[in-house]
Coordinates of C-alpha atoms in Angstrom, one line a residue:
Chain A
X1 CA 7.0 45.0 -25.6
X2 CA 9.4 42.7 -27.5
X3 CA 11.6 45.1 -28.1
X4 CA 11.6 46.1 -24.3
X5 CA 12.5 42.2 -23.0
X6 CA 15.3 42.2 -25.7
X7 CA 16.4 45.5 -24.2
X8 CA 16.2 44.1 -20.6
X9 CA 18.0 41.0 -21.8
X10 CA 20.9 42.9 -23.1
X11 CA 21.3 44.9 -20.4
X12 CA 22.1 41.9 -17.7
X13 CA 25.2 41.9 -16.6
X14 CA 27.6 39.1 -16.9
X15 CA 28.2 37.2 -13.6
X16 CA 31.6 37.7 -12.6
X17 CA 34.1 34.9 -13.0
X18 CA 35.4 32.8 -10.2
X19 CA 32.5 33.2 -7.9
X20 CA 32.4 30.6 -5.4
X21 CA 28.3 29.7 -5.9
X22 CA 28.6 27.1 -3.0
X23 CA 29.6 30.0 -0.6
X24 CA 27.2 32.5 -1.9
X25 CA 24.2 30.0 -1.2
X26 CA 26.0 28.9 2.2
X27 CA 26.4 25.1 0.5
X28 CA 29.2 23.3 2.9
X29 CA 31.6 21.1 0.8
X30 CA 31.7 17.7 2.2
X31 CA 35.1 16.3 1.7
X32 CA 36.1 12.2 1.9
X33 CA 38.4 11.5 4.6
X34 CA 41.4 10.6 2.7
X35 CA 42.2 7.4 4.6
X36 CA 38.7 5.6 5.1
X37 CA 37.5 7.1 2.0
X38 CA 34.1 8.3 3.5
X39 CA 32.5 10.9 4.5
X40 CA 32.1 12.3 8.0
X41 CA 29.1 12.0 10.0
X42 CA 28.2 13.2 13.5
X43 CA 29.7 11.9 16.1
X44 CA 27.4 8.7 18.3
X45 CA 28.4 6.3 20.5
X46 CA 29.8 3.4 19.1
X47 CA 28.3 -0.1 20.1
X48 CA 27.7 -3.6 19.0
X49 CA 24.1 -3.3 20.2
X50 CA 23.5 -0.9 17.6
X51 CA 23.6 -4.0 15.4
X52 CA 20.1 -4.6 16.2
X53 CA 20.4 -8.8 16.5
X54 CA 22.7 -10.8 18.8
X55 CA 25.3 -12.5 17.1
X56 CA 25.3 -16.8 16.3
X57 CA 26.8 -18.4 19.0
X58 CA 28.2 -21.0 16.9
X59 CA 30.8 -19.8 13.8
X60 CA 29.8 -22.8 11.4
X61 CA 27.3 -19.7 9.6
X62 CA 30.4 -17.9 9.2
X63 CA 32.2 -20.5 7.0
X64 CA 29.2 -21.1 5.0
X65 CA 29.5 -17.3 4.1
X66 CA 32.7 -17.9 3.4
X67 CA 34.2 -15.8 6.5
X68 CA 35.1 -12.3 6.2
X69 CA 36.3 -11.9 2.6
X70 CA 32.7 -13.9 1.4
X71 CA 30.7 -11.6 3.9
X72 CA 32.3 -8.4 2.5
X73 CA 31.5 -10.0 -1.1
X74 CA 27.7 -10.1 -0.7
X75 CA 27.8 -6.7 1.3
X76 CA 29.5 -4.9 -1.6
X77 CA 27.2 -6.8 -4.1
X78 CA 23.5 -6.2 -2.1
X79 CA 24.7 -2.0 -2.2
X80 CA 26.3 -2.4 -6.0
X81 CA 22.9 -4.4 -6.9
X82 CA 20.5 -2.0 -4.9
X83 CA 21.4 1.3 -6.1
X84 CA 21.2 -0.4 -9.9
X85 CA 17.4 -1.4 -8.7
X86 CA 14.8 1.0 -9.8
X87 CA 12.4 0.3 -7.0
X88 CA 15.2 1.3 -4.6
X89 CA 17.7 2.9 -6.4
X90 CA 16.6 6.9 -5.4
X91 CA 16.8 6.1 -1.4
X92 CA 20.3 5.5 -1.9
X93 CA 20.9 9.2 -3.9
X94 CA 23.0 11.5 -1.8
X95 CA 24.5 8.4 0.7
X96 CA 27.5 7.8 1.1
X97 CA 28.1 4.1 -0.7
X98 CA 31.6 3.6 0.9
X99 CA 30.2 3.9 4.3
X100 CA 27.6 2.1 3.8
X101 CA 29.5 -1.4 2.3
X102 CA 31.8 -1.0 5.5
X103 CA 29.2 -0.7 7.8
X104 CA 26.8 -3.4 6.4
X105 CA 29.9 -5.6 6.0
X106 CA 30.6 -5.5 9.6
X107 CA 26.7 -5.5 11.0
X108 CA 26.5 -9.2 8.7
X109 CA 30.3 -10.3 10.3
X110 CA 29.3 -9.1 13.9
X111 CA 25.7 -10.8 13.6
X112 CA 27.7 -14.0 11.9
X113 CA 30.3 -13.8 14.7
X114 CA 33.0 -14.0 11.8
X115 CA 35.1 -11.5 14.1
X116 CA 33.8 -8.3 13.8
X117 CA 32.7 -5.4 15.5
X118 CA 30.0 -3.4 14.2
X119 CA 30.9 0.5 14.2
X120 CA 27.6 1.8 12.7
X121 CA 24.5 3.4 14.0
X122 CA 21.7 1.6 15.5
X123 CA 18.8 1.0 12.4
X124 CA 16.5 3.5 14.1
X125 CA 19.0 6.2 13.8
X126 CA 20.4 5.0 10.4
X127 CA 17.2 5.1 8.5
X128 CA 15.9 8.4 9.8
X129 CA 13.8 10.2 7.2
X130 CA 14.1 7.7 4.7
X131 CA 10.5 7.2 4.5
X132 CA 11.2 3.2 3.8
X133 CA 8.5 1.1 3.3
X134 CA 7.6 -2.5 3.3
X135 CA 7.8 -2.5 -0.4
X136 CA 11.4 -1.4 -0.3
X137 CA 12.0 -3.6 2.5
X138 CA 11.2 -6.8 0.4
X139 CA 12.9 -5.2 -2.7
X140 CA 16.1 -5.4 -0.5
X141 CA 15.7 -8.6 0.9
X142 CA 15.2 -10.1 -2.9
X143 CA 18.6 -8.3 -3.8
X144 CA 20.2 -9.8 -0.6
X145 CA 18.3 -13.1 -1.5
X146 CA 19.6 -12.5 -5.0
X147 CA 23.2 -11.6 -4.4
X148 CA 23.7 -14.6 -1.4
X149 CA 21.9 -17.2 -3.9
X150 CA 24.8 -16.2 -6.6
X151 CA 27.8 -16.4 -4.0
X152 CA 26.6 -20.1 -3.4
X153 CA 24.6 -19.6 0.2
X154 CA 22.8 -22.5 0.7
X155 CA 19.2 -21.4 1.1
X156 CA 18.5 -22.8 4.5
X157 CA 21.9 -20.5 5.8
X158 CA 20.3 -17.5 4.0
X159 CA 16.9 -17.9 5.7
X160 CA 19.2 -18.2 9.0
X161 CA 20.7 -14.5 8.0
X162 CA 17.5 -13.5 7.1
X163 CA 16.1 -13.9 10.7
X164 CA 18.0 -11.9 12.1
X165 CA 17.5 -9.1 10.2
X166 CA 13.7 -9.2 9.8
X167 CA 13.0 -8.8 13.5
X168 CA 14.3 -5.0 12.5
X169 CA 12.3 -4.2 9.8
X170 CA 10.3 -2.1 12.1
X171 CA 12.7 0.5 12.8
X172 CA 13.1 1.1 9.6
X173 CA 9.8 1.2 8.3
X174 CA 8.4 4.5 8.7
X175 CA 5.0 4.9 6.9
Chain B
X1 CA -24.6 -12.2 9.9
X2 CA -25.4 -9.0 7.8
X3 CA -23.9 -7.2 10.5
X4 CA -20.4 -9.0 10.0
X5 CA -21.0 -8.6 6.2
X6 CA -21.4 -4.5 6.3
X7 CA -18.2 -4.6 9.0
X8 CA -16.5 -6.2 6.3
X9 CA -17.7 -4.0 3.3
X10 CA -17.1 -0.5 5.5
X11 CA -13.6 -1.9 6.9
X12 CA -12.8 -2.6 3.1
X13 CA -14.2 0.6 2.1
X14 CA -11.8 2.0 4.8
X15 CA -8.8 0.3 4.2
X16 CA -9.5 1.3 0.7
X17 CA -9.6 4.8 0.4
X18 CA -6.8 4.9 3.1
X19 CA -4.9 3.6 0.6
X20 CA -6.0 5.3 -2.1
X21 CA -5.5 8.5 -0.2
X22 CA -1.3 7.9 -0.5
X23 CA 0.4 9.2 -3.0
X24 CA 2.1 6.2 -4.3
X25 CA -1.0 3.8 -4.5
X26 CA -0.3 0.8 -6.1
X27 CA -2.9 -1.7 -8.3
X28 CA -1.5 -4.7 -8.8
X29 CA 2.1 -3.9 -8.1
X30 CA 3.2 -7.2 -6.4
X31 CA 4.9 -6.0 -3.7
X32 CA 4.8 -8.9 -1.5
X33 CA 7.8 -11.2 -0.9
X34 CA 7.1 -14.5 -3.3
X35 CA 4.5 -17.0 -2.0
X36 CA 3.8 -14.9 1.0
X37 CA 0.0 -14.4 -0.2
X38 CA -0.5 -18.1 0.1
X39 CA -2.0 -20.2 -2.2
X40 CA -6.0 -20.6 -2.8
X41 CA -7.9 -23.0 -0.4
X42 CA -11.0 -24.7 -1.7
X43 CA -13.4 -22.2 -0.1
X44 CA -11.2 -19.6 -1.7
X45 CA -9.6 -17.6 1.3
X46 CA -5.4 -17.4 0.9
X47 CA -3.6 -20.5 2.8
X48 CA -2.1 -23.6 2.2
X49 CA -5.1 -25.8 0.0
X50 CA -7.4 -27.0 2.4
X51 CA -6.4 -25.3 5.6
X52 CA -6.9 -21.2 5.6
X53 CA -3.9 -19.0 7.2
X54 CA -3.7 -15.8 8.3
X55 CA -2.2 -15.1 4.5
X56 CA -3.7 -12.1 2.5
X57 CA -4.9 -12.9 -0.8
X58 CA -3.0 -11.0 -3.7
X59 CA 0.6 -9.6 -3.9
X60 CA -0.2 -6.0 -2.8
X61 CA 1.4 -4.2 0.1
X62 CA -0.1 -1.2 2.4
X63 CA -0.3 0.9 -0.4
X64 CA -2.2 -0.9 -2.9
X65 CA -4.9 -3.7 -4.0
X66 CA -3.9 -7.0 -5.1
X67 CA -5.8 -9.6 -7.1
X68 CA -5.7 -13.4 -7.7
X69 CA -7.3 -16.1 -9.3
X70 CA -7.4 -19.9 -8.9
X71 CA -8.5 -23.1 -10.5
X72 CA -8.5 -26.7 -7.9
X73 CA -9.3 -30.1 -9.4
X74 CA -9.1 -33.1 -6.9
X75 CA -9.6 -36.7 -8.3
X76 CA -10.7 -39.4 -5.3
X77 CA -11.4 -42.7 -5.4
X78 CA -15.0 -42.2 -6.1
X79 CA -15.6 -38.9 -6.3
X80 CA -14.1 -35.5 -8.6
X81 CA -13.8 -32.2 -7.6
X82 CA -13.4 -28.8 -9.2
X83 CA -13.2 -25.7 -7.8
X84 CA -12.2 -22.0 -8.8
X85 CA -12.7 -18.4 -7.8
X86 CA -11.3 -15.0 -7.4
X87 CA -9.5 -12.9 -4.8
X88 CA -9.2 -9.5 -3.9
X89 CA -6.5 -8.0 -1.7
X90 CA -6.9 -4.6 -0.2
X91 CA -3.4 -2.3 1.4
X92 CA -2.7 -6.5 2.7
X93 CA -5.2 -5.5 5.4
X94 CA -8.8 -6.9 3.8
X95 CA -9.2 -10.0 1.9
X96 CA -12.4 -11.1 0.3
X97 CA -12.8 -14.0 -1.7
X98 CA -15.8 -15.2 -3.9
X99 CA -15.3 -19.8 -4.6
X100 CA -17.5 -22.1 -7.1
X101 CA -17.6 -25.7 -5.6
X102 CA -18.2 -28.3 -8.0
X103 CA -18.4 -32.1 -6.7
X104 CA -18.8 -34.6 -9.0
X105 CA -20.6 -37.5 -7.6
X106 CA -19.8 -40.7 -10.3
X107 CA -21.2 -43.6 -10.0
X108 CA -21.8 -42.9 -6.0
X109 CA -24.7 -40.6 -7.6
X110 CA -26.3 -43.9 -8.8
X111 CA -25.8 -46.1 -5.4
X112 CA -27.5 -43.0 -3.5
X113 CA -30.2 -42.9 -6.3
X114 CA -29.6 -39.2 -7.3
X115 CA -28.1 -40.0 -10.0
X116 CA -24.9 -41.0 -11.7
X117 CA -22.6 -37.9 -12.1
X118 CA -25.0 -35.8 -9.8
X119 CA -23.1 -32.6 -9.4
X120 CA -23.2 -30.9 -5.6
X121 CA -22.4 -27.2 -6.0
X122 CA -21.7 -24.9 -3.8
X123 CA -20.6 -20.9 -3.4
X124 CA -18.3 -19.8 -1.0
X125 CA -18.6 -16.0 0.0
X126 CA -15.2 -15.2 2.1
X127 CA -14.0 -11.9 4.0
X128 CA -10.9 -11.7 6.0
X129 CA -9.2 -9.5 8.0
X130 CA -5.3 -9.2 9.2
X131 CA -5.7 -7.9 12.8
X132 CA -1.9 -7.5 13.4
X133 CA 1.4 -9.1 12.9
X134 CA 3.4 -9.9 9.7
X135 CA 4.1 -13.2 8.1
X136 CA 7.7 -12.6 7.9
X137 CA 8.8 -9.4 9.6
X138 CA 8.8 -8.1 13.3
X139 CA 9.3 -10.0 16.5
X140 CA 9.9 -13.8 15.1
X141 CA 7.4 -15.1 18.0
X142 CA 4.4 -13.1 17.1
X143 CA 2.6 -14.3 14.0
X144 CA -0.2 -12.8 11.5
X145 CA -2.9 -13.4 13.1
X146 CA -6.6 -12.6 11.0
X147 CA -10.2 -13.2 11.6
X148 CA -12.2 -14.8 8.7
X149 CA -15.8 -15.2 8.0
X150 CA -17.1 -17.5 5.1
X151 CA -20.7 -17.7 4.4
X152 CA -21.3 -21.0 2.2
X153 CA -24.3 -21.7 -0.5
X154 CA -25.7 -25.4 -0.7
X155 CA -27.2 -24.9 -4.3
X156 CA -28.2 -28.6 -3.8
X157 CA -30.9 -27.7 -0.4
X158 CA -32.7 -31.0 -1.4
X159 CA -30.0 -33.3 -1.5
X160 CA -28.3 -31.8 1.8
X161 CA -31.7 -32.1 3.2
X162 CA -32.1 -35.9 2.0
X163 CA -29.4 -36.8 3.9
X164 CA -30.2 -35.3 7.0
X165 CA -28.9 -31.4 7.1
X166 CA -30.7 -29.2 8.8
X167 CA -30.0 -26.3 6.3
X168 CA -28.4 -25.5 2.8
X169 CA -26.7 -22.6 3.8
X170 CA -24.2 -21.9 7.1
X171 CA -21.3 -19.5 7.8
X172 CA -18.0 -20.4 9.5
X173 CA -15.8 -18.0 11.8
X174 CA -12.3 -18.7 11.3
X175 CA -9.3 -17.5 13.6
X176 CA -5.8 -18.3 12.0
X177 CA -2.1 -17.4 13.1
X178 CA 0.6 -17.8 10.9
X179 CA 4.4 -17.2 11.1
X180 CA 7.5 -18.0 9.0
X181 CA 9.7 -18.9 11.1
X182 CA 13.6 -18.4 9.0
X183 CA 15.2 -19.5 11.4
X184 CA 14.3 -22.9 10.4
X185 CA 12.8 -22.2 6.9
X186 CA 10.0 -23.5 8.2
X187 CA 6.5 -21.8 8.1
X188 CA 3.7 -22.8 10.6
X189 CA -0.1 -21.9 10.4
X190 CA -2.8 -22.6 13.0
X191 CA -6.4 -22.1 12.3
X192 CA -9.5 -22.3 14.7
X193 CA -12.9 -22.7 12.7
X194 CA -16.4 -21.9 14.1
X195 CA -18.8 -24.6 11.7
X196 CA -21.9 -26.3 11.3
X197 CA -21.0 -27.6 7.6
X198 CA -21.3 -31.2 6.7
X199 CA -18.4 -32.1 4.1
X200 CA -17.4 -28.4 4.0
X201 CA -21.2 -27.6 3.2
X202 CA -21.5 -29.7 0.4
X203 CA -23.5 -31.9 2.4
X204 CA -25.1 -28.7 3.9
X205 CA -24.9 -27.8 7.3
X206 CA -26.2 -28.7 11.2
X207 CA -28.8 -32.0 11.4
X208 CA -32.4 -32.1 11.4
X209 CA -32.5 -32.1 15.2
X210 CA -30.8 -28.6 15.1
X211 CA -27.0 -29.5 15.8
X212 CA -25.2 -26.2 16.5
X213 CA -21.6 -25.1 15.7
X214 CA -18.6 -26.6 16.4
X215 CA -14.8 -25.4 17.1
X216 CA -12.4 -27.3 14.7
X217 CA -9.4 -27.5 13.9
X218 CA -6.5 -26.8 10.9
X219 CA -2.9 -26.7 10.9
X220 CA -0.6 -26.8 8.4
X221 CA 3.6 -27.3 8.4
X222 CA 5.4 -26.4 5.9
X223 CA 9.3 -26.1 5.0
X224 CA 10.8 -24.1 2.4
X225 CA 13.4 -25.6 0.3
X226 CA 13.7 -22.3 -1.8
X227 CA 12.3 -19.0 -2.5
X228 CA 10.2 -20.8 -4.7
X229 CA 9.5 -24.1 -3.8
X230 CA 8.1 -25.1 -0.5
X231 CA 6.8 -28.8 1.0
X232 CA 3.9 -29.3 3.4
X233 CA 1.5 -31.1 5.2
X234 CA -2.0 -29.7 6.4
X235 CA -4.7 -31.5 8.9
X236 CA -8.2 -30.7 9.5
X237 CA -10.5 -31.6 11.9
X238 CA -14.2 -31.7 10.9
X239 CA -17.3 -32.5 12.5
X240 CA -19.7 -35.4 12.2
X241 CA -22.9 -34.1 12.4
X242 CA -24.6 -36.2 10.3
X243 CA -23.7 -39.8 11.8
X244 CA -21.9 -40.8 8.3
X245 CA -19.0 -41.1 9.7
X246 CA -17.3 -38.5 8.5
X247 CA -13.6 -37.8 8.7
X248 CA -10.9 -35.7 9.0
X249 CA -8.7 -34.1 6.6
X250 CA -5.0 -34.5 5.6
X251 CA -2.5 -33.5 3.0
X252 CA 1.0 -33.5 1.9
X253 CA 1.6 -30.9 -0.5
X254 CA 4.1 -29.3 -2.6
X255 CA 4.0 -25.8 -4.0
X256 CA 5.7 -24.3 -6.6
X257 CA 6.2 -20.1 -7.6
X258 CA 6.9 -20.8 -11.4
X259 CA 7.1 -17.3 -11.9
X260 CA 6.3 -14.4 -9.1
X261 CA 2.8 -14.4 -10.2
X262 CA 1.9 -17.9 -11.0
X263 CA 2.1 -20.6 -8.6
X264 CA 0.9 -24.2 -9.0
X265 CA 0.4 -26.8 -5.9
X266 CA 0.2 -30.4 -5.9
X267 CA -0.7 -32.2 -3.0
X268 CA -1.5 -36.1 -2.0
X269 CA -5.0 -35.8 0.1
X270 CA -6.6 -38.0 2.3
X271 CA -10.2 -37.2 2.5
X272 CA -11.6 -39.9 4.7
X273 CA -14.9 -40.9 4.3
X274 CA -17.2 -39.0 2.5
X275 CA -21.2 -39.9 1.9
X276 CA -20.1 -43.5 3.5
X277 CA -17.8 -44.0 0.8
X278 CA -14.8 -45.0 2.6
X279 CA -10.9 -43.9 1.8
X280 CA -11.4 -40.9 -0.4
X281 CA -7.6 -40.4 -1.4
X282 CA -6.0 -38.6 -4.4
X283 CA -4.5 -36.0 -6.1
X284 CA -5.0 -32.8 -5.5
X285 CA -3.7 -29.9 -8.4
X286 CA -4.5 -26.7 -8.2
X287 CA -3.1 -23.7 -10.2
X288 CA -3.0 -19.8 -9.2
X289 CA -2.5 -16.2 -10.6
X290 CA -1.6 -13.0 -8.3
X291 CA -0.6 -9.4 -8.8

């Protein structure tokens, strides 16, 4: 018996060098667009509606955000801090991070009409299959609570941010 | 009433194993966004210290059960009062609530001849139900809105009855909305109550001529300076169905998350009249635990 698995064992072949595995299993390489850095995604019509809230009328939330170089601060930090987060950290596994600082950048700037347009997906779409609960819903919103409360947001201009965005939470919760 | 009480236990028992039934339940997780389970009210349902709200109890989410526990003194002019008791949140769906009401009586207890330091007591039995909405998410103009039934134990039948009260024991309907609103920071809570109880029962409940229920009112408005720190003021309507002149109810609070789980309240109350004992104001401190 033993001596018939070590026989079986030595008999394998050896898997030829330079086989492309990726191809063999039909595994399609994504690659970054060298410009944006990202990767591509199917194509959708692009709209500020897809936003989700209507922008302030007013700019004044802008410049307590610090415009668009603050905004892209606490957009890069809330992705940076959320992927650290071990609540949250495995929904954002196999996304694309660049993509996602860009487009949550420009979805804050549209919404805090500091001169932006937002090029993203609508929420619906964007969250697809993410199986996103309320839990990681509220873990979010205390890394985005966290991360505006250590750029110096004044909390009343947070809680302003934060109502537009919790109007959506239901088209990204899924169970 | 026992009908409302087995609703209550099956809907629990629902919610439950519902919960239980997904993969990823959670016991005492804390899922729930910091101070959005309320604080304890003296009859021991979630809301904002003496008005309910359509909070549930505990810091679990859909997928789990929550727990808290609480311990209230107030110190009046003439009168003391301690209260405690323990919470149970289920999938932030069910709430039921279990509060010990202890009212020291003082020297009032000798002027009314039952003696000094007489202690009223009372047990609060409290179920509550979310029937939709959410406190923070969603469309900004619809609020949690819950339904609430708490059945109240005079353990003092004489007393209530020596003053008039038609019965030692009554149950209240409650009907509460409540919304933060972050726009504004501010959170608003309205609550209609279904009663009969004289001085929240510890007087008992109804009048010897067989006075029924009445629909009264709380509110409460509160604004949040921080995640963790939020200032209030609550009013309560009550009704005055034993011709003592009994009054409404106000209070300016201020509560404070120390940590996620523990959150303390301090509140200036104006109790009115109570037993004919005229401006019952004070301090109100009360201390909570959640997971």
């Amino acid at each position: 018996m033993v001596v018939s698995i070590i026989a079986a064992l030595l008999m394998q072949q050896v898997p030829e060098e330079n086989v492309d595995w990726d191809k063999e299993f039909g595994v399609e390489e994504r690659v970054r667009d060298p410009e944006t850095g990202e990767f591509p995604v199917d194509p959708y019509t692009q709209s500020n509606d897809n936003a989700g809230a209507k922008p302030f009328s007013s700019d004044s939330l802008a410049r307590e955000f610090g415009e668009q170089e603050g905004i892209r601060r606490i957009a890069d930090r809330l992705v940076e801090v959320s992927k650290e987060d071990p609540r949250i950290s495995e929904i954002f596994v196999s996304h694309d991070m660049v993509r996602l600082k860009r487009t949550l950048f420009e979805q804050f700037c549209y919404i805090l009409n500091a001169g932006c347009d937002y090029t993203g997906r609508d929420m619906k779409t964007a969250h697809t299959d993410m199986g996103l609960r309320k839990a990681d819903l509220n873990a979010l919103v205390e890394n985005l609570q966290f991360v505006m409360r250590e750029q110096g947001i004044a909390f009343a201009a947070q809680n302003r941010l934060l109502s537009k965005l919790a109007p959506m939470s239901y088209d990204l919760i899924e169970r | 009433m026992t009908v409302i009480w087995k609703t209550a236990a099956t809907l629990g028992a629902l919610t439950f194993s519902a919960a239980a039934q997904a993969e990823d339940f959670a016991w005492f997780e804390g899922d729930k966004l910091v101070l959005t389970n309320g604080v304890s009210t003296i009859e021991g349902a979630s809301g904002g210290g003496l008005a309910s709200w359509a909070t549930i109890a505990g810091r679990e989410l859909e997928n789990g059960v929550g727990i808290s526990g609480h311990a209230t003194i107030v110190e009046l002019s003439d009168y003391g009062w301690q209260s405690h008791g323990v919470s149970v949140g289920i999938a932030n769906r069910v709430e039921l609530s279990y509060a010990r009401q202890n009212f020291d009586t003082r020297d009032v207890g000798a002027a009314l001849r039952i003696g000094k330091g007489y202690k009223l007591n009372q047990d609060v039995y409290s179920a509550k139900v979310r029937l939709f909405g959410d406190l923070v998410y969603g469309d900004p103009l619809v609020p949690q809105v819950s339904v609430g039934v708490q059945h109240k134990r005079n353990l003092d039948g004489p007393i209530a009855a020596l003053v008039g009260a038609g019965s030692d024991e009554g149950t209240d309907y409650t009907l509460s909305a409540t919304k933060l609103f972050l726009s504004h920071s501010v959170l608003a809570s309205a609550t209609v109550r279904l009663t009969n109880a004289n001085q929240n029962g510890l007087l008992g409940f109804g009048n010897a001529s067989g006075k029924g229920k009445s629909v009264e009112f709380e509110g409460s408005l509160a604004y949040q300076l921080s995640r963790r720190f939020v200032l209030g003021a609550e009013y309560r309507t009550k009704p005055d169905n034993l011709g003592l002149g009994e009054e409404d109810w106000f209070d300016l609070f201020a509560a404070y998350a120390v940590t996620d789980n523990v959150t303390v309240t301090g509140a200036y109350v104006d109790l009115g009249s109570i037993a004919t004992f005229e401006n019952q104001r004070g301090t109100f401190l009360s201390a909570q635990i959640a997971f």
